[in-house]
Short mmCIF file of C-alpha atoms (C1' of nucleotides) in Angstrom, two decimals:
data_model
loop_
_atom_site.label_atom_id
_atom_site.label_comp_id
_atom_site.label_asym_id
_atom_site.label_seq_id
_atom_site.Cartn_x
_atom_site.Cartn_y
_atom_site.Cartn_z
CA UNK P 1 0.01 -0.01 0.01
CA UNK P 2 2.88 2.29 0.78
CA UNK P 3 4.29 3.19 -2.55
CA UNK P 4 6.47 6.05 -1.44
CA UNK P 5 8.45 3.94 1.02
CA UNK P 6 12.19 4.18 0.28
CA UNK P 7 13.32 1.26 -1.78
CA UNK P 8 15.76 -1.24 -0.29
CA UNK P 9 15.92 -2.10 3.33
CA UNK P 10 12.57 -0.73 4.28
CA UNK P 11 12.61 -3.62 6.67
CA UNK P 12 15.41 -5.85 7.79
CA UNK P 13 16.25 -7.09 4.42
CA UNK P 14 14.12 -5.29 1.91
CA UNK P 15 11.85 -7.29 -0.28
CA UNK P 16 12.73 -10.68 1.08
CA UNK P 17 9.80 -12.40 -0.49
CA UNK P 18 10.81 -11.48 -3.99
CA UNK P 19 14.45 -12.09 -3.20
CA UNK P 20 13.69 -15.60 -2.03
CA UNK P 21 11.54 -16.36 -5.03
CA UNK P 22 14.19 -15.17 -7.41
CA UNK P 23 17.13 -16.91 -5.75
CA UNK P 24 15.21 -20.12 -5.34
CA UNK P 25 14.38 -20.07 -9.06
CA UNK P 26 18.01 -19.59 -9.82
CA UNK P 27 19.09 -22.42 -7.55
CA UNK P 28 16.58 -24.74 -9.16
CA UNK P 29 17.71 -23.79 -12.63
CA UNK P 30 21.24 -24.61 -11.56
CA UNK P 31 20.75 -27.89 -9.88
CA UNK P 32 17.16 -28.98 -9.83
CA UNK P 33 14.66 -29.10 -7.07
CA UNK P 34 16.77 -31.34 -4.92
CA UNK P 35 19.65 -28.92 -4.82
CA UNK P 36 17.36 -26.38 -3.27
CA UNK P 37 17.22 -26.58 0.48
CA UNK P 38 15.53 -23.94 2.59
CA UNK P 39 18.69 -23.57 4.60
CA UNK P 40 21.00 -23.05 1.62
CA UNK P 41 18.48 -20.64 0.16
CA UNK P 42 18.43 -18.62 3.35
CA UNK P 43 22.20 -18.67 3.43
CA UNK P 44 22.48 -17.43 -0.12
CA UNK P 45 20.03 -14.63 0.47
CA UNK P 46 21.81 -13.73 3.67
CA UNK P 47 19.22 -14.44 6.33
CA UNK P 48 18.91 -17.07 8.97
CA UNK P 49 17.60 -20.56 8.43
CA UNK P 50 14.00 -19.95 9.36
CA UNK P 51 13.50 -16.44 8.04
CA UNK P 52 11.94 -17.73 4.77
CA UNK P 53 9.17 -19.38 6.79
CA UNK P 54 7.62 -15.98 7.48
CA UNK P 55 7.06 -15.53 3.75
CA UNK P 56 6.40 -19.05 2.65
CA UNK P 57 4.54 -21.38 4.95
CA UNK P 58 6.32 -24.35 3.54
CA UNK P 59 8.99 -25.49 1.15
CA UNK P 60 6.00 -26.80 -0.77
CA UNK P 61 4.43 -23.35 -0.92
CA UNK P 62 7.65 -21.85 -2.22
CA UNK P 63 7.89 -24.54 -4.93
CA UNK P 64 4.28 -23.88 -5.91
CA UNK P 65 5.03 -20.20 -6.34
CA UNK P 66 7.89 -21.02 -8.69
CA UNK P 67 5.82 -23.48 -10.63
CA UNK P 68 3.14 -20.88 -10.92
CA UNK P 69 5.49 -18.47 -12.61
CA UNK P 70 6.24 -21.22 -15.08
CA UNK P 71 2.57 -21.55 -15.88
CA UNK P 72 2.35 -17.83 -16.31
CA UNK P 73 5.12 -18.03 -18.87
CA UNK P 74 3.47 -20.70 -21.03
CA UNK P 75 0.13 -19.04 -20.70
CA UNK P 76 1.65 -15.80 -21.97
CA UNK P 77 3.24 -17.69 -24.82
CA UNK P 78 -0.03 -19.30 -25.79
CA UNK P 79 -1.94 -16.03 -25.68
CA UNK P 80 0.69 -14.27 -27.76
CA UNK P 81 0.61 -16.93 -30.39
CA UNK P 82 -3.14 -16.99 -30.53
CA UNK P 83 -3.66 -13.25 -30.69
CA UNK P 84 -0.84 -12.50 -33.13
CA UNK P 85 -2.62 -11.63 -36.34
CA UNK P 86 -0.20 -13.62 -38.47
CA UNK P 87 -0.75 -13.93 -42.21
CA UNK P 88 0.42 -17.52 -41.93
CA UNK P 89 -2.14 -20.29 -42.06
CA UNK P 90 -3.25 -21.53 -38.66
CA UNK P 91 -1.47 -24.84 -39.13
CA UNK P 92 1.83 -23.01 -39.35
CA UNK P 93 1.04 -21.06 -36.19
CA UNK P 94 0.28 -24.31 -34.44
CA UNK P 95 3.53 -25.83 -35.60
CA UNK P 96 5.47 -22.85 -34.36
CA UNK P 97 3.80 -23.09 -31.03
CA UNK P 98 4.75 -26.73 -30.62
CA UNK P 99 8.38 -25.93 -31.38
CA UNK P 100 8.43 -22.98 -29.03
CA UNK P 101 6.73 -24.94 -26.24
CA UNK P 102 9.26 -27.70 -26.40
CA UNK P 103 12.14 -25.32 -26.62
CA UNK P 104 10.84 -23.45 -23.60
CA UNK P 105 10.45 -26.60 -21.64
CA UNK P 106 14.03 -27.52 -22.47
CA UNK P 107 15.37 -24.08 -21.69
CA UNK P 108 13.74 -24.07 -18.24
CA UNK P 109 13.83 -27.81 -17.77
CA UNK P 110 14.09 -27.86 -14.01
CA UNK P 111 11.23 -25.45 -13.61
CA UNK P 112 9.23 -27.46 -16.12
CA UNK P 113 9.87 -30.59 -14.12
CA UNK P 114 8.63 -28.76 -11.09
CA UNK P 115 5.47 -27.63 -12.83
CA UNK P 116 4.35 -31.15 -13.59
CA UNK P 117 6.46 -33.21 -11.29
CA UNK P 118 5.46 -35.38 -8.37
CA UNK P 119 7.23 -33.12 -5.89
CA UNK P 120 4.22 -30.86 -5.93
CA UNK P 121 1.40 -32.93 -7.38
CA UNK P 122 1.97 -36.11 -5.41
CA UNK P 123 4.13 -35.51 -2.38
CA UNK P 124 3.20 -31.95 -1.75
CA UNK P 125 -0.08 -30.17 -1.98
CA UNK P 126 -0.59 -27.76 -4.86
CA UNK P 127 -1.54 -24.31 -3.69
CA UNK P 128 -5.02 -23.16 -4.60
CA UNK P 129 -3.42 -20.41 -6.57
CA UNK P 130 -1.31 -22.89 -8.53
CA UNK P 131 -4.28 -25.19 -9.07
CA UNK P 132 -6.30 -22.36 -10.48
CA UNK P 133 -3.62 -21.10 -12.80
CA UNK P 134 -2.75 -24.52 -14.16
CA UNK P 135 -6.42 -25.28 -14.78
CA UNK P 136 -6.87 -22.03 -16.47
CA UNK P 137 -3.94 -22.77 -18.75
CA UNK P 138 -5.44 -26.06 -19.79
CA UNK P 139 -8.69 -24.25 -20.54
CA UNK P 140 -6.77 -21.90 -22.83
CA UNK P 141 -5.23 -24.86 -24.57
CA UNK P 142 -8.57 -26.57 -24.87
CA UNK P 143 -10.09 -23.46 -26.31
CA UNK P 144 -7.43 -23.19 -28.92
CA UNK P 145 -7.75 -26.82 -29.96
CA UNK P 146 -11.47 -26.23 -30.25
CA UNK P 147 -10.88 -23.33 -32.55
CA UNK P 148 -8.46 -25.35 -34.67
CA UNK P 149 -11.05 -28.12 -34.91
CA UNK P 150 -13.74 -25.70 -35.97
CA UNK P 151 -11.55 -24.25 -38.62
CA UNK P 152 -10.67 -27.73 -39.86
CA UNK P 153 -6.99 -27.36 -39.15
CA UNK P 154 -7.39 -30.38 -36.91
CA UNK P 155 -9.70 -33.12 -38.07
CA UNK P 156 -10.67 -35.62 -35.53
CA UNK P 157 -13.48 -38.03 -34.96
CA UNK P 158 -13.01 -37.79 -31.23
CA UNK P 159 -14.29 -35.20 -28.85
CA UNK P 160 -12.44 -31.89 -28.55
CA UNK P 161 -11.69 -32.54 -24.93
CA UNK P 162 -10.09 -35.89 -25.60
CA UNK P 163 -8.15 -34.50 -28.48
CA UNK P 164 -6.84 -31.64 -26.39
CA UNK P 165 -5.86 -34.07 -23.64
CA UNK P 166 -4.06 -36.44 -25.97
CA UNK P 167 -2.33 -33.73 -27.90
CA UNK P 168 -1.09 -32.09 -24.75
CA UNK P 169 -0.01 -35.48 -23.49
CA UNK P 170 2.03 -35.92 -26.63
CA UNK P 171 3.71 -32.58 -26.21
CA UNK P 172 4.31 -33.21 -22.57
CA UNK P 173 5.61 -36.66 -23.24
CA UNK P 174 8.12 -35.30 -25.70
CA UNK P 175 9.28 -32.74 -23.18
CA UNK P 176 9.76 -35.32 -20.49
CA UNK P 177 11.47 -37.71 -22.83
CA UNK P 178 13.83 -34.89 -23.67
CA UNK P 179 14.29 -33.47 -20.21
CA UNK P 180 14.96 -36.82 -18.68
CA UNK P 181 17.38 -37.72 -21.39
CA UNK P 182 15.72 -41.02 -22.14
CA UNK P 183 16.10 -42.56 -25.53
CA UNK P 184 16.95 -39.24 -27.18
CA UNK P 185 18.88 -36.00 -27.19
CA UNK P 186 18.15 -32.38 -27.87
CA UNK P 187 19.61 -32.55 -31.36
CA UNK P 188 16.64 -34.62 -32.47
CA UNK P 189 14.19 -32.11 -31.02
CA UNK P 190 13.21 -30.37 -34.22
CA UNK P 191 12.55 -33.50 -36.13
CA UNK P 192 10.56 -35.06 -33.34
CA UNK P 193 8.45 -31.91 -33.00
CA UNK P 194 7.72 -32.03 -36.70
CA UNK P 195 6.78 -35.67 -36.55
CA UNK P 196 4.45 -34.93 -33.68
CA UNK P 197 2.83 -32.08 -35.56
CA UNK P 198 2.36 -34.27 -38.60
CA UNK P 199 0.68 -36.86 -36.47
CA UNK P 200 -1.66 -34.33 -34.95
CA UNK P 201 -2.61 -32.34 -38.03
CA UNK P 202 -3.00 -35.28 -40.34
CA UNK P 203 -5.06 -37.09 -37.74
CA UNK P 204 -8.01 -38.52 -39.70
CA UNK P 205 -7.44 -36.43 -42.80
CA UNK P 206 -9.22 -37.66 -45.90
CA UNK P 207 -6.81 -36.26 -48.40
CA UNK F 1 26.07 -71.83 -5.83
CA UNK F 2 24.84 -73.95 -2.95
CA UNK F 3 21.47 -75.19 -4.06
CA UNK F 4 21.06 -77.78 -1.41
CA UNK F 5 21.52 -75.36 1.45
CA UNK F 6 18.55 -75.47 3.83
CA UNK F 7 16.07 -72.77 2.98
CA UNK F 8 15.65 -69.88 5.39
CA UNK F 9 18.42 -68.63 7.62
CA UNK F 10 21.20 -70.19 5.70
CA UNK F 11 22.98 -67.03 6.78
CA UNK F 12 21.97 -64.45 9.27
CA UNK F 13 18.79 -63.58 7.64
CA UNK F 14 18.34 -65.83 4.68
CA UNK F 15 18.03 -64.33 1.28
CA UNK F 16 18.31 -60.74 2.36
CA UNK F 17 18.90 -59.43 -1.11
CA UNK F 18 15.59 -60.70 -2.40
CA UNK F 19 13.85 -59.77 0.78
CA UNK F 20 15.03 -56.20 0.53
CA UNK F 21 14.04 -55.93 -3.13
CA UNK F 22 10.60 -57.28 -2.41
CA UNK F 23 9.89 -55.22 0.62
CA UNK F 24 11.23 -52.08 -1.02
CA UNK F 25 8.95 -52.66 -3.98
CA UNK F 26 6.04 -53.01 -1.59
CA UNK F 27 6.90 -49.85 0.25
CA UNK F 28 7.19 -47.91 -2.98
CA UNK F 29 3.85 -49.21 -4.14
CA UNK F 30 2.35 -48.08 -0.90
CA UNK F 31 3.69 -44.64 -0.61
CA UNK F 32 6.02 -43.78 -3.47
CA UNK F 33 9.72 -43.46 -3.66
CA UNK F 34 9.86 -40.84 -1.00
CA UNK F 35 8.24 -43.03 1.61
CA UNK F 36 11.05 -45.50 1.17
CA UNK F 37 14.00 -44.84 3.40
CA UNK F 38 16.85 -47.23 3.80
CA UNK F 39 16.36 -47.17 7.55
CA UNK F 40 12.68 -47.97 7.47
CA UNK F 41 13.30 -50.64 4.92
CA UNK F 42 15.91 -52.25 7.16
CA UNK F 43 13.53 -51.99 10.06
CA UNK F 44 10.73 -53.64 8.23
CA UNK F 45 12.92 -56.49 7.05
CA UNK F 46 14.27 -56.82 10.58
CA UNK F 47 17.91 -55.96 10.15
CA UNK F 48 19.95 -53.04 11.25
CA UNK F 49 20.19 -49.70 9.45
CA UNK F 50 23.23 -50.40 7.41
CA UNK F 51 22.78 -54.04 6.62
CA UNK F 52 21.22 -53.34 3.23
CA UNK F 53 24.41 -51.60 2.13
CA UNK F 54 26.17 -54.92 1.76
CA UNK F 55 23.70 -55.93 -0.88
CA UNK F 56 23.07 -52.60 -2.53
CA UNK F 57 25.89 -50.14 -2.83
CA UNK F 58 23.47 -47.28 -2.73
CA UNK F 59 19.88 -46.30 -2.33
CA UNK F 60 20.25 -45.44 -5.99
CA UNK F 61 21.33 -48.94 -6.83
CA UNK F 62 18.35 -50.38 -5.03
CA UNK F 63 15.99 -48.09 -6.89
CA UNK F 64 17.64 -49.07 -10.18
CA UNK F 65 17.04 -52.72 -9.40
CA UNK F 66 13.35 -52.04 -8.80
CA UNK F 67 13.03 -49.93 -11.92
CA UNK F 68 14.70 -52.75 -13.86
CA UNK F 69 12.02 -55.17 -12.81
CA UNK F 70 9.50 -52.73 -14.14
CA UNK F 71 11.21 -52.74 -17.48
CA UNK F 72 11.27 -56.51 -17.48
CA UNK F 73 7.52 -56.47 -17.02
CA UNK F 74 6.77 -54.19 -19.94
CA UNK F 75 9.26 -55.99 -22.10
CA UNK F 76 7.51 -59.26 -21.30
CA UNK F 77 4.16 -57.68 -22.15
CA UNK F 78 5.45 -56.38 -25.47
CA UNK F 79 6.95 -59.73 -26.43
CA UNK F 80 3.78 -61.59 -25.50
CA UNK F 81 1.65 -59.29 -27.56
CA UNK F 82 3.97 -59.49 -30.54
CA UNK F 83 4.36 -63.23 -30.56
CA UNK F 84 0.77 -64.09 -29.84
CA UNK F 85 -0.50 -65.53 -33.11
CA UNK F 86 -3.77 -63.64 -32.87
CA UNK F 87 -6.32 -63.85 -35.67
CA UNK F 88 -7.05 -60.20 -35.10
CA UNK F 89 -5.63 -57.64 -37.47
CA UNK F 90 -2.41 -56.02 -36.31
CA UNK F 91 -4.14 -52.71 -35.68
CA UNK F 92 -6.31 -54.36 -33.10
CA UNK F 93 -3.32 -55.91 -31.46
CA UNK F 94 -1.65 -52.52 -31.32
CA UNK F 95 -4.73 -50.95 -29.80
CA UNK F 96 -4.84 -53.63 -27.14
CA UNK F 97 -1.21 -53.12 -26.32
CA UNK F 98 -1.75 -49.39 -25.83
CA UNK F 99 -4.62 -50.01 -23.44
CA UNK F 100 -2.68 -52.63 -21.52
CA UNK F 101 0.41 -50.46 -21.30
CA UNK F 102 -1.50 -47.60 -19.83
CA UNK F 103 -3.36 -49.85 -17.47
CA UNK F 104 -0.12 -51.36 -16.32
CA UNK F 105 1.43 -47.98 -15.76
CA UNK F 106 -1.52 -46.99 -13.68
CA UNK F 107 -1.57 -50.22 -11.73
CA UNK F 108 2.09 -49.88 -10.80
CA UNK F 109 2.15 -46.10 -10.88
CA UNK F 110 4.85 -45.57 -8.32
CA UNK F 111 7.16 -48.09 -9.96
CA UNK F 112 6.41 -46.54 -13.33
CA UNK F 113 7.33 -43.14 -11.99
CA UNK F 114 10.56 -44.63 -10.74
CA UNK F 115 11.32 -46.18 -14.13
CA UNK F 116 11.23 -42.85 -15.89
CA UNK F 117 11.52 -40.36 -13.05
CA UNK F 118 14.26 -37.93 -12.28
CA UNK F 119 15.14 -39.72 -9.08
CA UNK F 120 17.22 -42.14 -11.10
CA UNK F 121 17.78 -40.45 -14.39
CA UNK F 122 18.72 -37.01 -13.15
CA UNK F 123 19.66 -37.08 -9.51
CA UNK F 124 20.99 -40.56 -9.39
CA UNK F 125 23.03 -42.58 -11.79
CA UNK F 126 21.31 -45.35 -13.72
CA UNK F 127 22.97 -48.68 -13.27
CA UNK F 128 24.60 -50.14 -16.35
CA UNK F 129 22.25 -53.02 -16.02
CA UNK F 130 19.23 -50.67 -15.97
CA UNK F 131 20.59 -48.66 -18.87
CA UNK F 132 21.02 -51.76 -20.95
CA UNK F 133 17.56 -53.13 -20.20
CA UNK F 134 15.78 -49.90 -20.83
CA UNK F 135 17.60 -49.42 -24.13
CA UNK F 136 16.82 -52.88 -25.14
CA UNK F 137 13.14 -52.31 -24.43
CA UNK F 138 13.15 -49.27 -26.63
CA UNK F 139 14.72 -51.32 -29.38
CA UNK F 140 11.91 -53.83 -29.09
CA UNK F 141 9.39 -51.02 -29.35
CA UNK F 142 11.23 -49.56 -32.32
CA UNK F 143 11.30 -52.95 -33.99
CA UNK F 144 7.57 -53.36 -33.55
CA UNK F 145 6.81 -49.93 -34.94
CA UNK F 146 9.00 -50.79 -37.90
CA UNK F 147 7.03 -53.92 -38.51
CA UNK F 148 3.75 -52.03 -38.28
CA UNK F 149 5.04 -49.49 -40.76
CA UNK F 150 6.14 -52.17 -43.20
CA UNK F 151 2.75 -53.83 -43.00
CA UNK F 152 1.07 -50.46 -43.54
CA UNK F 153 -0.73 -50.53 -40.24
CA UNK F 154 1.06 -47.27 -39.53
CA UNK F 155 1.49 -44.89 -42.38
CA UNK F 156 3.86 -42.09 -41.82
CA UNK F 157 6.00 -39.81 -43.93
CA UNK F 158 8.56 -39.55 -41.18
CA UNK F 159 11.34 -41.94 -40.28
CA UNK F 160 10.57 -45.01 -38.27
CA UNK F 161 12.82 -43.83 -35.48
CA UNK F 162 11.10 -40.50 -35.13
CA UNK F 163 7.71 -42.18 -35.31
CA UNK F 164 8.65 -44.65 -32.58
CA UNK F 165 9.94 -41.87 -30.41
CA UNK F 166 6.89 -39.67 -30.82
CA UNK F 167 4.46 -42.55 -30.37
CA UNK F 168 6.15 -43.67 -27.24
CA UNK F 169 6.22 -40.08 -26.02
CA UNK F 170 2.48 -39.93 -26.55
CA UNK F 171 1.95 -43.11 -24.56
CA UNK F 172 4.29 -41.94 -21.88
CA UNK F 173 2.72 -38.51 -21.76
CA UNK F 174 -0.68 -40.07 -21.20
CA UNK F 175 0.63 -42.20 -18.42
CA UNK F 176 2.24 -39.28 -16.65
CA UNK F 177 -0.79 -37.13 -17.15
CA UNK F 178 -2.80 -39.86 -15.53
CA UNK F 179 -0.36 -40.80 -12.81
CA UNK F 180 0.17 -37.22 -11.76
CA UNK F 181 -3.52 -36.54 -11.75
CA UNK F 182 -3.18 -33.49 -13.90
CA UNK F 183 -6.15 -32.40 -15.97
CA UNK F 184 -7.71 -35.86 -15.95
CA UNK F 185 -8.78 -38.92 -14.04
CA UNK F 186 -8.60 -42.62 -14.58
CA UNK F 187 -12.24 -42.83 -15.70
CA UNK F 188 -11.26 -41.07 -18.92
CA UNK F 189 -8.48 -43.52 -19.55
CA UNK F 190 -10.20 -45.74 -22.11
CA UNK F 191 -11.39 -42.89 -24.24
CA UNK F 192 -8.05 -41.13 -24.20
CA UNK F 193 -6.29 -44.33 -25.16
CA UNK F 194 -8.62 -44.71 -28.07
CA UNK F 195 -8.09 -41.15 -29.17
CA UNK F 196 -4.37 -41.67 -29.03
CA UNK F 197 -4.58 -44.83 -31.09
CA UNK F 198 -6.73 -43.06 -33.66
CA UNK F 199 -4.16 -40.33 -33.91
CA UNK F 200 -1.38 -42.82 -34.42
CA UNK F 201 -3.02 -45.19 -36.80
CA UNK F 202 -4.67 -42.59 -38.95
CA UNK F 203 -1.50 -40.65 -39.15
CA UNK F 204 -1.24 -39.70 -42.82
CA UNK F 205 -3.84 -42.13 -44.00
CA UNK F 206 -5.22 -41.45 -47.46
CA UNK F 207 -8.58 -43.08 -46.95
"C1'" DC R 1 7.88 12.22 20.77
"C1'" DA R 2 6.80 7.87 23.54
"C1'" DA R 3 4.45 3.65 23.95
"C1'" DT R 4 2.16 -0.18 22.16
"C1'" DC R 5 1.58 -3.77 18.88
"C1'" DA R 6 2.46 -6.54 15.06
"C1'" DA R 7 5.59 -7.93 11.58
"C1'" DT R 8 9.95 -9.82 10.97
"C1'" DC R 9 14.07 -12.19 12.02
"C1'" DT R 10 17.21 -15.24 14.93
"C1'" DT R 11 18.74 -18.99 17.90
"C1'" DG R 12 17.93 -23.50 19.77
"C1'" DA R 13 16.07 -27.82 19.25
"C1'" DC R 14 14.14 -32.30 17.35
"C1'" DA R 15 13.40 -36.10 14.45
"C1'" DG R 16 14.53 -37.78 10.29
"C1'" DT R 17 17.71 -38.88 6.28
"C1'" DG R 18 21.92 -41.45 3.54
"C1'" DT R 19 26.08 -43.51 4.39
"C1'" DC R 20 30.97 -44.11 6.07
"C1'" DA R 21 34.31 -46.49 9.55
"C1'" DA R 22 35.21 -49.72 12.81
"C1'" DA R 23 33.94 -53.40 15.50
"C1'" DA R 24 31.40 -57.70 16.14
"C1'" DT R 25 29.50 -61.96 14.47
"C1'" DA R 26 28.48 -65.97 11.58
"C1'" DT R 27 29.56 -69.14 7.85
"C1'" DC R 28 32.52 -71.72 4.87
"C1'" DG R 29 36.83 -73.96 2.97
"C1'" DC R 30 40.46 -76.34 4.78
"C1'" DG H 1 38.96 -76.53 14.90
"C1'" DC H 2 41.21 -72.37 12.27
"C1'" DG H 3 41.62 -68.76 9.52
"C1'" DA H 4 39.57 -66.20 5.88
"C1'" DT H 5 35.66 -64.11 4.31
"C1'" DA H 6 31.00 -62.60 4.07
"C1'" DT H 7 27.63 -60.50 6.74
"C1'" DT H 8 25.67 -57.62 10.31
"C1'" DT H 9 25.81 -54.13 13.93
"C1'" DT H 10 26.86 -49.88 16.52
"C1'" DG H 11 28.54 -45.24 16.44
"C1'" DA H 12 29.05 -41.14 14.14
"C1'" DC H 13 28.58 -37.16 10.84
"C1'" DA H 14 26.56 -33.81 8.03
"C1'" DC H 15 22.48 -32.62 6.16
"C1'" DT H 16 17.37 -31.85 5.81
"C1'" DG H 17 12.45 -29.38 7.06
"C1'" DT H 18 10.31 -26.98 10.53
"C1'" DC H 19 8.48 -25.88 15.25
"C1'" DA H 20 8.85 -22.93 19.63
"C1'" DA H 21 10.51 -19.11 22.05
"C1'" DG H 22 12.89 -15.05 22.20
"C1'" DA H 23 14.91 -10.79 20.16
"C1'" DT H 24 14.67 -7.05 17.04
"C1'" DT H 25 12.61 -3.69 13.99
"C1'" DG H 26 8.84 -0.93 11.82
"C1'" DA H 27 4.48 1.06 11.85
"C1'" DT H 28 0.66 3.08 14.50
"C1'" DT H 29 -1.52 5.54 17.82
"C1'" DG H 30 -1.90 8.66 21.74
#
DNA sequence: CAATCAATCTTGACAGTGTCAAAATATCGC
DNA sequence: GCGATATTTTGACACTGTCAAGATTGATTG
């Protein structure tokens, strides 16, 4: 509420909340979720072990906040792609999105793992805020697939919902396969993305 | 080497190796990888904390052994399906395999997560034995996809390798989506599997 | 300005983890 | 039975998340 408060050190540390979020994201990017301990984080930020607990109830809550930012990023990407009045045909736009999505997941692999990993969704408890944002993102995706179906870019005999689920699963599966380094490497990324797009767009085509 | 040794307690404990493997698998099935600690495992088997370390160098090694058994299971499934001289058309066989695979992944969800999760593939170090077996399984999958391509059950303009990778990614993505409880529930499993199969089999069909 | 109150941060503590080193024990080949 | 070897145990260490109690700081009110 106070906007005129002097920046920096308006309290003990300043904006510790943001500082924690930022540093934690860095640490995760460097060495994954496991390399992030609340104690090391506090150390790196320069506060005592338990200081973070006044800004994040849990380690889980902190992780949820980071995951949430990841969802914001992909949501932004999706919206940008959808609203960009590109002269390209919609199929091309879709293809580009797939490539960008996979590239993004690879670029922020650790955060991506966090977004969909068991750390939050199985062990931990997703924050309401995170739940909402992730659901909203899937709705955006669903809505786009619906549009693509209506405009005959995607032709499927199955329901839009199922199609959206399976298509996203394909995308997600590719990302995991890549991120986990199983059966493949990043160099094959482009080709695999193209193959995936072919599979999706030519799904039940009659010509 | 000794086959005639009296069963049970031929040493301190008996066949501790197998006992550990079995109990650990149980514990994982019950509460996931995180609920398995070396100490609790030792407790449950009835030995001291560090006894397991004479049979498994690491917790990592133990986990790899469990994951390996998972790969053995799916490999067995794949071989059975392929060699069963079914009167059904190959497309039907493929569809059945997809359903069974997903069902299996769901039934042994924690073990499945272990097989492909970051616990082993990122944090830990996959055992040579595990590496080999997982690679061999992908080869089997690749070989099947190749066969299906040759017999025109799958029609794709892309390379067999890329097709196999993307198809497996789709399958895997579905399993994760399901296992992690993101965007979907098990009740939608059948339909989603069908949608996925449709997408794969009608990939670039001309009729 | 002084006093109160709440927000923030620190120190101490606890139970839990993986795993190494050294000591104890049991089994087997001779 | 003896010595070697495989197996198990006890003790210890550094690390984790997080709770409770106390100390410090900032904002608020009189």
